[in-house]
Amino acid sequence: MMLTTLLAGLLQAATSGAPAAPPMGLPAGADPRNYPPALPLPDAPGPRQDWPIREADHVVKNYRFNSGETLPEVRIHYTTLGQPHRNAKGEIDNAVMVLHGTGGTGKQFLSPNFANELYGPGQPLDITRYWIILPDNVGHGGSSKPSDGLRMRFPKYGYRDMVTLQHDLLTRGLGIKRMRLIMGTSMGCMHSFLWGEMYPDVPQALMPLACEVVEIAGLNRTWRQLLIDGVKADPAWMNGEYKTQPLLGLRTAASMSIVAGGAPLNAQARMPTRDQAIEAARRSVERDVASRDANDLIYQFESSSDYNPWPELEKIKAPTTWINSADDFINPHGFPYPEQAVARVPSLKFRLIPETSLTSGHGTHTSARFWKQDLVDLLARSEQR
């Protein structure tokens, strides 16, 4: 469309004798042969708001992991917005839990492209109506994790341990019997499906964003394994007993993560020249490396080993809206699994967000403007459940 407009403008100028206006996205006087048509750029995120949050820790005593290992205490850190509301029976009826992805924390959902679209007055998760709970999963953020001191002696946890600990936080820690909504991105997307199977009567609605309903295998497991192996292959890792972070291994991990999370059209729009792409790549790696602990990272990427909701999808009762993106490298759009899952689960709806330069691949899961209406519709269709 843009190329057609560019050529039409040049042809009109040539026949009228008037000087050609610079095509869209080109500097004045630039030679269009040296500048391909610009792709639409994503909107800049709005200002980061100072949301009224509360933080606390929930402690689970003598927790036995599915690996058989135990810890005297497992700490689950969490952030909340809003206030609990109780119905006529005295039960909390407005609780919403949002679950983060691999390597993230609950506070990632305070980012403008998520929070500014959802939490304000009249928005789908208006914090004057809903009590938003944002946990840090075990192994992440302020919760118990290998880097607290146990390093590679920390118990091997899996996704089912994470969901069990979330359940303990909600029920024993916060006194919630029923959740109005459980939603999650990436790893949190997978946790949402496990919630539907492990505790089918707890969620009133589920909204998984950016995942699949089969075990992590194929190319998805390949890049994850390369990431893990890259860290362990660094001599500075020292079987987890490093004195300083193994930077070569972390750079390998960061590089794999950045490529896997990328989106071709979006990247081309943001980095249309070679130098821009080089600068952005190097800056992204440095930022990623600075935020990582090597042992925590290994555990985080290994924890998906017990994920496979496929055999028991029929256990899901809650109205569920599952959203993926067509430009998601990690969850490619060509898989037949969504169509097959919808045929098996009457309460499940699936939508694929089309690829454009405005979407951001796997990260589209946190850009609420692309699926906000789906959330509104889900809340409406689950109201009476």
mmCIF file of C-alpha atoms in Angstrom:
data_model
loop_
_atom_site.group_PDB
_atom_site.id
_atom_site.type_symbol
_atom_site.label_atom_id
_atom_site.label_comp_id
_atom_site.label_asym_id
_atom_site.label_seq_id
_atom_site.Cartn_x
_atom_site.Cartn_y
_atom_site.Cartn_z
ATOM 1 C CA MET A 1 0.000 0.000 0.000
ATOM 2 C CA MET A 2 2.745 2.457 0.963
ATOM 3 C CA LEU A 3 4.885 1.515 -2.049
ATOM 4 C CA THR A 4 1.889 2.070 -4.366
ATOM 5 C CA THR A 5 1.322 5.519 -2.847
ATOM 6 C CA LEU A 6 4.995 6.388 -3.219
ATOM 7 C CA LEU A 7 5.074 5.444 -6.917
ATOM 8 C CA ALA A 8 1.801 7.245 -7.617
ATOM 9 C CA GLY A 9 3.168 10.422 -6.065
ATOM 10 C CA LEU A 10 6.322 10.282 -8.137
ATOM 11 C CA LEU A 11 4.358 9.658 -11.337
ATOM 12 C CA GLN A 12 1.993 12.585 -10.657
ATOM 13 C CA ALA A 13 4.912 14.933 -9.986
ATOM 14 C CA ALA A 14 6.693 13.829 -13.146
ATOM 15 C CA THR A 15 3.644 14.479 -15.355
ATOM 16 C CA SER A 16 2.687 17.816 -13.759
ATOM 17 C CA GLY A 17 6.141 19.306 -13.752
ATOM 18 C CA ALA A 18 5.874 20.019 -9.990
ATOM 19 C CA PRO A 19 8.646 18.897 -7.678
ATOM 20 C CA ALA A 20 7.935 15.567 -5.999
ATOM 21 C CA ALA A 21 6.986 15.668 -2.344
ATOM 22 C CA PRO A 22 9.126 13.421 -0.182
ATOM 23 C CA PRO A 23 7.410 10.046 0.266
ATOM 24 C CA MET A 24 6.087 9.123 3.710
ATOM 25 C CA GLY A 25 8.887 8.556 6.183
ATOM 26 C CA LEU A 26 11.652 10.101 4.032
ATOM 27 C CA PRO A 27 13.705 13.167 4.948
ATOM 28 C CA ALA A 28 13.106 16.184 2.701
ATOM 29 C CA GLY A 29 15.261 15.967 -0.410
ATOM 30 C CA ALA A 30 16.162 12.321 0.176
ATOM 31 C CA ASP A 31 16.607 9.932 -2.732
ATOM 32 C CA PRO A 32 13.796 7.323 -2.443
ATOM 33 C CA ARG A 33 16.116 4.728 -3.984
ATOM 34 C CA ASN A 34 18.137 4.844 -0.777
ATOM 35 C CA TYR A 35 15.146 4.800 1.579
ATOM 36 C CA PRO A 36 12.596 1.952 1.471
ATOM 37 C CA PRO A 37 9.046 2.902 2.514
ATOM 38 C CA ALA A 38 8.855 3.313 6.274
ATOM 39 C CA LEU A 39 6.738 0.884 8.299
ATOM 40 C CA PRO A 40 4.288 2.308 10.856
ATOM 41 C CA LEU A 41 5.921 2.654 14.253
ATOM 42 C CA PRO A 42 4.289 1.440 17.467
ATOM 43 C CA ASP A 43 2.970 4.201 19.697
ATOM 44 C CA ALA A 44 5.305 5.235 22.479
ATOM 45 C CA PRO A 45 4.096 3.913 25.838
ATOM 46 C CA GLY A 46 2.351 6.407 28.069
ATOM 47 C CA PRO A 47 3.891 7.777 31.250
ATOM 48 C CA ARG A 48 4.546 5.338 34.052
ATOM 49 C CA GLN A 49 1.965 5.997 36.742
ATOM 50 C CA ASP A 50 2.555 5.855 40.460
ATOM 51 C CA TRP A 51 -0.027 3.179 41.230
ATOM 52 C CA PRO A 52 -1.075 2.709 44.890
ATOM 53 C CA ILE A 53 0.494 -0.694 45.500
ATOM 54 C CA ARG A 54 0.999 -2.792 48.596
ATOM 55 C CA GLU A 55 3.657 -5.485 48.960
ATOM 56 C CA ALA A 56 3.869 -8.435 51.324
ATOM 57 C CA ASP A 57 5.264 -11.949 51.732
ATOM 58 C CA HIS A 58 3.405 -15.202 52.212
ATOM 59 C CA VAL A 59 5.404 -18.033 53.788
ATOM 60 C CA VAL A 60 4.664 -21.714 53.173
ATOM 61 C CA LYS A 61 6.156 -23.942 55.868
ATOM 62 C CA ASN A 62 7.855 -27.283 55.132
ATOM 63 C CA TYR A 63 6.907 -27.299 51.474
ATOM 64 C CA ARG A 64 7.573 -30.545 49.638
ATOM 65 C CA PHE A 65 8.308 -29.994 45.952
ATOM 66 C CA ASN A 66 7.196 -32.477 43.321
ATOM 67 C CA SER A 67 10.864 -33.465 43.005
ATOM 68 C CA GLY A 68 10.643 -34.840 46.568
ATOM 69 C CA GLU A 69 12.934 -32.113 47.943
ATOM 70 C CA THR A 70 11.753 -29.863 50.764
ATOM 71 C CA LEU A 71 12.379 -26.404 52.182
ATOM 72 C CA PRO A 72 11.516 -25.360 55.752
ATOM 73 C CA GLU A 73 10.081 -22.132 54.326
ATOM 74 C CA VAL A 74 9.127 -20.967 50.857
ATOM 75 C CA ARG A 75 8.555 -17.224 50.599
ATOM 76 C CA ILE A 76 6.114 -15.931 47.987
ATOM 77 C CA HIS A 77 6.336 -12.180 47.506
ATOM 78 C CA TYR A 78 3.340 -10.399 46.027
ATOM 79 C CA THR A 79 2.042 -6.958 45.082
ATOM 80 C CA THR A 80 -1.593 -5.849 45.226
ATOM 81 C CA LEU A 81 -3.701 -2.985 43.921
ATOM 82 C CA GLY A 82 -7.237 -2.153 45.027
ATOM 83 C CA GLN A 83 -9.181 -3.643 47.900
ATOM 84 C CA PRO A 84 -10.978 -6.957 48.495
ATOM 85 C CA HIS A 85 -14.769 -6.851 48.327
ATOM 86 C CA ARG A 86 -16.948 -9.331 50.219
ATOM 87 C CA ASN A 87 -20.358 -10.562 49.116
ATOM 88 C CA ALA A 88 -23.367 -11.295 51.303
ATOM 89 C CA LYS A 89 -21.746 -14.557 52.421
ATOM 90 C CA GLY A 90 -18.619 -12.717 53.523
ATOM 91 C CA GLU A 91 -16.546 -14.189 50.688
ATOM 92 C CA ILE A 92 -14.106 -12.186 48.575
ATOM 93 C CA ASP A 93 -15.635 -11.906 45.106
ATOM 94 C CA ASN A 94 -13.456 -9.426 43.181
ATOM 95 C CA ALA A 95 -9.966 -10.963 43.233
ATOM 96 C CA VAL A 96 -7.934 -11.028 40.012
ATOM 97 C CA MET A 97 -4.498 -12.658 39.749
ATOM 98 C CA VAL A 98 -2.071 -11.826 36.940
ATOM 99 C CA LEU A 99 0.851 -14.226 36.445
ATOM 100 C CA HIS A 100 4.192 -13.226 34.959
ATOM 101 C CA GLY A 101 6.473 -14.933 32.457
ATOM 102 C CA THR A 102 9.842 -16.676 32.739
ATOM 103 C CA GLY A 103 12.353 -14.423 34.455
ATOM 104 C CA GLY A 104 9.778 -11.745 35.259
ATOM 105 C CA THR A 105 8.020 -10.509 38.380
ATOM 106 C CA GLY A 106 4.534 -9.374 39.276
ATOM 107 C CA LYS A 107 5.608 -5.746 39.029
ATOM 108 C CA GLN A 108 6.018 -6.060 35.260
ATOM 109 C CA PHE A 109 2.235 -5.547 35.146
ATOM 110 C CA LEU A 110 2.678 -1.986 36.385
ATOM 111 C CA SER A 111 4.199 -1.040 33.004
ATOM 112 C CA PRO A 112 2.239 1.614 31.060
ATOM 113 C CA ASN A 113 1.282 -0.609 28.120
ATOM 114 C CA PHE A 114 -0.479 -2.950 30.560
ATOM 115 C CA ALA A 115 -1.499 -0.962 33.628
ATOM 116 C CA ASN A 116 -2.499 2.284 31.900
ATOM 117 C CA GLU A 117 -4.903 0.327 29.677
ATOM 118 C CA LEU A 118 -6.522 -1.751 32.416
ATOM 119 C CA TYR A 119 -6.394 -0.362 35.964
ATOM 120 C CA GLY A 120 -7.804 3.166 35.644
ATOM 121 C CA PRO A 121 -11.365 4.424 36.222
ATOM 122 C CA GLY A 122 -13.844 2.692 33.920
ATOM 123 C CA GLN A 123 -11.177 0.370 32.493
ATOM 124 C CA PRO A 124 -11.589 -3.426 32.426
ATOM 125 C CA LEU A 125 -9.701 -4.059 35.690
ATOM 126 C CA ASP A 126 -10.513 -0.757 37.398
ATOM 127 C CA ILE A 127 -8.799 -0.983 40.792
ATOM 128 C CA THR A 128 -11.767 0.661 42.484
ATOM 129 C CA ARG A 129 -13.741 -2.474 41.543
ATOM 130 C CA TYR A 130 -11.154 -5.272 41.506
ATOM 131 C CA TRP A 131 -8.462 -6.498 43.884
ATOM 132 C CA ILE A 132 -5.424 -7.196 41.693
ATOM 133 C CA ILE A 133 -2.860 -9.717 42.982
ATOM 134 C CA LEU A 134 0.553 -9.871 41.295
ATOM 135 C CA PRO A 135 2.722 -12.661 42.754
ATOM 136 C CA ASP A 136 6.406 -13.276 42.147
ATOM 137 C CA ASN A 137 6.634 -16.985 41.440
ATOM 138 C CA VAL A 138 9.065 -19.177 43.342
ATOM 139 C CA GLY A 139 12.495 -18.696 41.775
ATOM 140 C CA HIS A 140 11.706 -15.122 40.770
ATOM 141 C CA GLY A 141 11.786 -11.573 42.129
ATOM 142 C CA GLY A 142 11.283 -11.260 45.875
ATOM 143 C CA SER A 143 10.271 -14.915 46.338
ATOM 144 C CA SER A 144 12.545 -17.762 47.428
ATOM 145 C CA LYS A 145 15.128 -18.533 44.740
ATOM 146 C CA PRO A 146 18.551 -20.160 44.233
ATOM 147 C CA SER A 147 20.441 -16.866 44.474
ATOM 148 C CA ASP A 148 19.246 -16.440 48.069
ATOM 149 C CA GLY A 149 22.141 -18.724 49.031
ATOM 150 C CA LEU A 150 21.437 -22.357 48.150
ATOM 151 C CA ARG A 151 22.515 -21.876 44.526
ATOM 152 C CA MET A 152 22.234 -25.198 42.629
ATOM 153 C CA ARG A 153 21.222 -26.954 45.857
ATOM 154 C CA PHE A 154 17.874 -25.171 45.747
ATOM 155 C CA PRO A 155 15.051 -27.704 45.191
ATOM 156 C CA LYS A 156 14.155 -28.327 41.557
ATOM 157 C CA TYR A 157 10.769 -26.684 41.124
ATOM 158 C CA GLY A 158 8.307 -27.041 38.244
ATOM 159 C CA TYR A 159 5.230 -25.272 36.965
ATOM 160 C CA ARG A 160 2.960 -27.435 39.085
ATOM 161 C CA ASP A 161 4.875 -26.372 42.203
ATOM 162 C CA MET A 162 4.410 -22.757 41.140
ATOM 163 C CA VAL A 163 0.653 -23.183 40.747
ATOM 164 C CA THR A 164 0.376 -25.067 44.061
ATOM 165 C CA LEU A 165 2.199 -22.233 45.831
ATOM 166 C CA GLN A 166 -0.022 -19.645 44.113
ATOM 167 C CA HIS A 167 -3.043 -21.577 45.365
ATOM 168 C CA ASP A 168 -1.650 -21.568 48.917
ATOM 169 C CA LEU A 169 -1.106 -17.803 48.706
ATOM 170 C CA LEU A 170 -4.685 -17.174 47.571
ATOM 171 C CA THR A 171 -6.521 -19.597 49.829
ATOM 172 C CA ARG A 172 -4.503 -19.888 53.030
ATOM 173 C CA GLY A 173 -2.703 -16.566 52.789
ATOM 174 C CA LEU A 174 -5.425 -14.233 51.497
ATOM 175 C CA GLY A 175 -8.588 -16.172 52.375
ATOM 176 C CA ILE A 176 -9.935 -16.397 48.819
ATOM 177 C CA LYS A 177 -12.167 -19.293 47.777
ATOM 178 C CA ARG A 178 -13.054 -18.117 44.293
ATOM 179 C CA MET A 179 -11.096 -15.979 41.827
ATOM 180 C CA ARG A 180 -12.988 -13.626 39.539
ATOM 181 C CA LEU A 181 -10.217 -13.968 36.970
ATOM 182 C CA ILE A 182 -6.829 -15.618 36.570
ATOM 183 C CA MET A 183 -4.778 -14.398 33.650
ATOM 184 C CA GLY A 184 -1.130 -14.711 32.725
ATOM 185 C CA THR A 185 1.481 -14.063 30.065
ATOM 186 C CA SER A 186 3.911 -16.615 28.590
ATOM 187 C CA MET A 187 4.803 -18.841 31.563
ATOM 188 C CA GLY A 188 1.802 -17.284 33.305
ATOM 189 C CA CYS A 189 -0.283 -18.278 30.279
ATOM 190 C CA MET A 190 0.734 -21.884 30.856
ATOM 191 C CA HIS A 191 0.000 -21.546 34.571
ATOM 192 C CA SER A 192 -3.502 -20.347 33.652
ATOM 193 C CA PHE A 193 -4.179 -23.590 31.795
ATOM 194 C CA LEU A 194 -2.820 -25.595 34.736
ATOM 195 C CA TRP A 195 -5.118 -23.677 37.088
ATOM 196 C CA GLY A 196 -8.058 -24.729 34.933
ATOM 197 C CA GLU A 197 -7.055 -28.372 35.334
ATOM 198 C CA MET A 198 -5.628 -28.508 38.874
ATOM 199 C CA TYR A 199 -8.253 -26.285 40.565
ATOM 200 C CA PRO A 200 -11.154 -26.126 38.100
ATOM 201 C CA ASP A 201 -13.670 -24.721 40.620
ATOM 202 C CA VAL A 202 -11.522 -21.772 41.765
ATOM 203 C CA PRO A 203 -11.320 -19.487 38.685
ATOM 204 C CA GLN A 204 -14.499 -17.879 37.422
ATOM 205 C CA ALA A 205 -12.650 -16.971 34.222
ATOM 206 C CA LEU A 206 -9.248 -17.675 32.658
ATOM 207 C CA MET A 207 -7.270 -15.577 30.175
ATOM 208 C CA PRO A 208 -4.034 -17.199 28.989
ATOM 209 C CA LEU A 209 -1.855 -14.957 26.790
ATOM 210 C CA ALA A 210 0.971 -16.245 24.557
ATOM 211 C CA CYS A 211 1.535 -19.964 25.035
ATOM 212 C CA GLU A 212 0.563 -23.405 23.787
ATOM 213 C CA VAL A 213 -1.352 -26.262 25.408
ATOM 214 C CA VAL A 214 1.274 -28.940 24.767
ATOM 215 C CA GLU A 215 4.563 -29.708 26.485
ATOM 216 C CA ILE A 216 7.483 -27.473 25.550
ATOM 217 C CA ALA A 217 9.266 -29.402 22.844
ATOM 218 C CA GLY A 218 10.424 -28.828 19.263
ATOM 219 C CA LEU A 219 12.021 -25.468 18.503
ATOM 220 C CA ASN A 220 10.683 -23.935 21.712
ATOM 221 C CA ARG A 221 12.609 -26.405 23.855
ATOM 222 C CA THR A 222 15.622 -26.169 21.525
ATOM 223 C CA TRP A 223 16.294 -22.463 22.091
ATOM 224 C CA ARG A 224 15.674 -22.845 25.815
ATOM 225 C CA GLN A 225 18.136 -25.733 26.038
ATOM 226 C CA LEU A 226 20.750 -23.804 24.062
ATOM 227 C CA LEU A 227 20.329 -20.950 26.520
ATOM 228 C CA ILE A 228 20.830 -23.237 29.538
ATOM 229 C CA ASP A 229 23.746 -25.060 27.961
ATOM 230 C CA GLY A 230 25.367 -21.744 27.053
ATOM 231 C CA VAL A 231 25.438 -20.697 30.707
ATOM 232 C CA LYS A 232 26.728 -24.049 31.929
ATOM 233 C CA ALA A 233 29.448 -24.147 29.241
ATOM 234 C CA ASP A 234 31.017 -20.949 30.561
ATOM 235 C CA PRO A 235 34.023 -22.020 32.731
ATOM 236 C CA ALA A 236 33.212 -19.103 35.042
ATOM 237 C CA TRP A 237 29.907 -20.792 35.994
ATOM 238 C CA MET A 238 31.840 -23.341 38.115
ATOM 239 C CA ASN A 239 28.838 -25.665 38.551
ATOM 240 C CA GLY A 240 26.927 -22.786 40.075
ATOM 241 C CA GLU A 241 29.600 -21.800 42.603
ATOM 242 C CA TYR A 242 30.816 -18.728 40.686
ATOM 243 C CA LYS A 243 32.397 -15.792 42.460
ATOM 244 C CA THR A 244 31.161 -13.334 39.832
ATOM 245 C CA GLN A 245 28.411 -13.807 37.259
ATOM 246 C CA PRO A 246 29.515 -15.918 34.238
ATOM 247 C CA LEU A 247 29.223 -13.123 31.693
ATOM 248 C CA LEU A 248 29.955 -15.143 28.551
ATOM 249 C CA GLY A 249 27.225 -17.618 29.433
ATOM 250 C CA LEU A 250 24.787 -14.850 30.312
ATOM 251 C CA ARG A 251 25.520 -13.100 27.020
ATOM 252 C CA THR A 252 24.651 -16.330 25.189
ATOM 253 C CA ALA A 253 21.417 -16.571 27.183
ATOM 254 C CA ALA A 254 20.532 -12.944 26.543
ATOM 255 C CA SER A 255 21.177 -13.304 22.815
ATOM 256 C CA MET A 256 18.907 -16.343 22.577
ATOM 257 C CA SER A 257 16.150 -14.610 24.543
ATOM 258 C CA ILE A 258 16.277 -11.457 22.438
ATOM 259 C CA VAL A 259 16.042 -13.338 19.142
ATOM 260 C CA ALA A 260 13.259 -15.633 20.418
ATOM 261 C CA GLY A 261 11.259 -12.665 21.680
ATOM 262 C CA GLY A 262 11.691 -10.577 18.543
ATOM 263 C CA ALA A 263 9.161 -9.680 15.856
ATOM 264 C CA PRO A 264 10.354 -9.070 12.258
ATOM 265 C CA LEU A 265 8.003 -6.280 11.187
ATOM 266 C CA ASN A 266 8.207 -4.475 14.504
ATOM 267 C CA ALA A 267 12.007 -4.691 14.523
ATOM 268 C CA GLN A 268 12.210 -3.400 10.953
ATOM 269 C CA ALA A 269 10.013 -0.428 11.862
ATOM 270 C CA ARG A 270 12.061 0.460 14.925
ATOM 271 C CA MET A 271 15.493 -0.285 13.428
ATOM 272 C CA PRO A 272 15.335 0.364 9.662
ATOM 273 C CA THR A 273 19.110 0.821 9.284
ATOM 274 C CA ARG A 274 22.020 -1.499 9.952
ATOM 275 C CA ASP A 275 23.591 0.799 12.540
ATOM 276 C CA GLN A 276 20.330 1.146 14.464
ATOM 277 C CA ALA A 277 19.940 -2.636 14.640
ATOM 278 C CA ILE A 278 23.519 -3.115 15.850
ATOM 279 C CA GLU A 279 23.185 -0.456 18.524
ATOM 280 C CA ALA A 280 19.833 -1.822 19.721
ATOM 281 C CA ALA A 281 21.116 -5.407 19.836
ATOM 282 C CA ARG A 282 24.144 -4.511 21.921
ATOM 283 C CA ARG A 283 22.130 -2.306 24.249
ATOM 284 C CA SER A 284 19.530 -5.047 24.759
ATOM 285 C CA VAL A 285 22.158 -7.660 25.612
ATOM 286 C CA GLU A 286 23.869 -5.410 28.141
ATOM 287 C CA ARG A 287 20.559 -4.560 29.810
ATOM 288 C CA ASP A 288 19.502 -8.227 29.940
ATOM 289 C CA VAL A 289 22.825 -9.462 31.333
ATOM 290 C CA ALA A 290 22.782 -6.841 34.091
ATOM 291 C CA SER A 291 19.394 -8.104 35.302
ATOM 292 C CA ARG A 292 20.237 -11.820 35.541
ATOM 293 C CA ASP A 293 21.593 -14.314 38.019
ATOM 294 C CA ALA A 294 22.934 -17.385 36.231
ATOM 295 C CA ASN A 295 21.594 -20.026 38.607
ATOM 296 C CA ASP A 296 18.181 -18.375 38.875
ATOM 297 C CA LEU A 297 18.032 -18.291 35.079
ATOM 298 C CA ILE A 298 18.836 -22.002 34.732
ATOM 299 C CA TYR A 299 16.112 -22.927 37.219
ATOM 300 C CA GLN A 300 13.604 -20.601 35.565
ATOM 301 C CA PHE A 301 14.061 -22.166 32.137
ATOM 302 C CA GLU A 302 14.199 -25.736 33.467
ATOM 303 C CA SER A 303 10.983 -25.325 35.457
ATOM 304 C CA SER A 304 8.757 -25.920 32.423
ATOM 305 C CA SER A 305 9.788 -29.590 32.292
ATOM 306 C CA ASP A 306 6.536 -30.765 33.930
ATOM 307 C CA TYR A 307 4.196 -28.666 31.763
ATOM 308 C CA ASN A 308 1.774 -30.629 29.580
ATOM 309 C CA PRO A 309 -1.925 -29.783 29.953
ATOM 310 C CA TRP A 310 -2.897 -31.539 26.704
ATOM 311 C CA PRO A 311 -4.101 -34.888 28.143
ATOM 312 C CA GLU A 312 -6.509 -33.275 30.655
ATOM 313 C CA LEU A 313 -7.870 -30.220 28.840
ATOM 314 C CA GLU A 314 -11.439 -31.413 29.393
ATOM 315 C CA LYS A 315 -11.073 -30.649 33.114
ATOM 316 C CA ILE A 316 -11.230 -26.917 32.347
ATOM 317 C CA LYS A 317 -14.665 -25.558 33.310
ATOM 318 C CA ALA A 318 -14.183 -21.804 33.474
ATOM 319 C CA PRO A 319 -14.919 -19.574 30.468
ATOM 320 C CA THR A 320 -11.488 -19.146 28.904
ATOM 321 C CA THR A 321 -10.180 -16.726 26.287
ATOM 322 C CA TRP A 322 -6.786 -17.695 24.901
ATOM 323 C CA ILE A 323 -4.855 -15.123 22.867
ATOM 324 C CA ASN A 324 -1.712 -15.664 20.774
ATOM 325 C CA SER A 325 0.060 -13.432 18.247
ATOM 326 C CA ALA A 326 0.815 -14.340 14.640
ATOM 327 C CA ASP A 327 4.367 -12.975 14.899
ATOM 328 C CA ASP A 328 5.281 -14.947 18.037
ATOM 329 C CA PHE A 329 8.423 -17.002 17.327
ATOM 330 C CA ILE A 330 8.009 -18.935 20.573
ATOM 331 C CA ASN A 331 4.391 -19.962 19.831
ATOM 332 C CA PRO A 332 4.153 -20.010 16.021
ATOM 333 C CA HIS A 333 0.793 -19.483 14.395
ATOM 334 C CA GLY A 334 0.914 -22.621 12.239
ATOM 335 C CA PHE A 335 0.263 -25.110 15.023
ATOM 336 C CA PRO A 336 -3.083 -26.992 14.877
ATOM 337 C CA TYR A 337 -3.344 -27.159 18.683
ATOM 338 C CA PRO A 338 -5.646 -24.154 19.270
ATOM 339 C CA GLU A 339 -8.317 -25.428 16.879
ATOM 340 C CA GLN A 340 -8.105 -28.917 18.370
ATOM 341 C CA ALA A 341 -8.243 -27.568 21.939
ATOM 342 C CA VAL A 342 -11.318 -25.450 21.188
ATOM 343 C CA ALA A 343 -13.043 -28.570 19.844
ATOM 344 C CA ARG A 344 -12.354 -30.373 23.124
ATOM 345 C CA VAL A 345 -13.170 -27.602 25.616
ATOM 346 C CA PRO A 346 -16.633 -25.998 25.189
ATOM 347 C CA SER A 347 -15.745 -23.010 27.398
ATOM 348 C CA LEU A 348 -12.592 -22.138 25.417
ATOM 349 C CA LYS A 349 -12.307 -19.373 22.828
ATOM 350 C CA PHE A 350 -9.126 -18.656 20.862
ATOM 351 C CA ARG A 351 -8.041 -15.583 18.918
ATOM 352 C CA LEU A 352 -4.866 -14.960 16.940
ATOM 353 C CA ILE A 353 -3.723 -11.330 16.802
ATOM 354 C CA PRO A 354 -2.612 -10.543 13.197
ATOM 355 C CA GLU A 355 1.007 -9.614 12.588
ATOM 356 C CA THR A 356 1.771 -5.944 11.905
ATOM 357 C CA SER A 357 4.682 -3.632 12.603
ATOM 358 C CA LEU A 358 2.697 -2.442 15.636
ATOM 359 C CA THR A 359 2.661 -5.846 17.350
ATOM 360 C CA SER A 360 5.775 -7.015 19.165
ATOM 361 C CA GLY A 361 5.914 -10.778 18.762
ATOM 362 C CA HIS A 362 5.833 -12.702 22.004
ATOM 363 C CA GLY A 363 5.752 -9.428 23.936
ATOM 364 C CA THR A 364 2.354 -8.505 22.499
ATOM 365 C CA HIS A 365 0.971 -10.318 25.541
ATOM 366 C CA THR A 366 1.733 -7.254 27.671
ATOM 367 C CA SER A 367 0.340 -4.691 25.203
ATOM 368 C CA ALA A 368 -3.217 -4.694 26.491
ATOM 369 C CA ARG A 369 -4.634 -2.531 23.698
ATOM 370 C CA PHE A 370 -4.442 -5.528 21.351
ATOM 371 C CA TRP A 371 -6.680 -7.739 23.514
ATOM 372 C CA LYS A 372 -8.463 -5.398 25.947
ATOM 373 C CA GLN A 373 -11.839 -5.929 24.269
ATOM 374 C CA ASP A 374 -11.361 -9.704 24.539
ATOM 375 C CA LEU A 375 -10.939 -9.236 28.285
ATOM 376 C CA VAL A 376 -14.110 -7.132 28.486
ATOM 377 C CA ASP A 377 -16.019 -9.841 26.592
ATOM 378 C CA LEU A 378 -14.606 -12.600 28.817
ATOM 379 C CA LEU A 379 -15.635 -10.806 32.003
ATOM 380 C CA ALA A 380 -19.127 -10.366 30.588
ATOM 381 C CA ARG A 381 -19.582 -14.008 29.534
ATOM 382 C CA SER A 382 -18.271 -15.328 32.865
ATOM 383 C CA GLU A 383 -20.345 -12.989 35.040
ATOM 384 C CA GLN A 384 -22.905 -15.565 36.173
ATOM 385 C CA ARG A 385 -20.609 -18.525 36.620
#
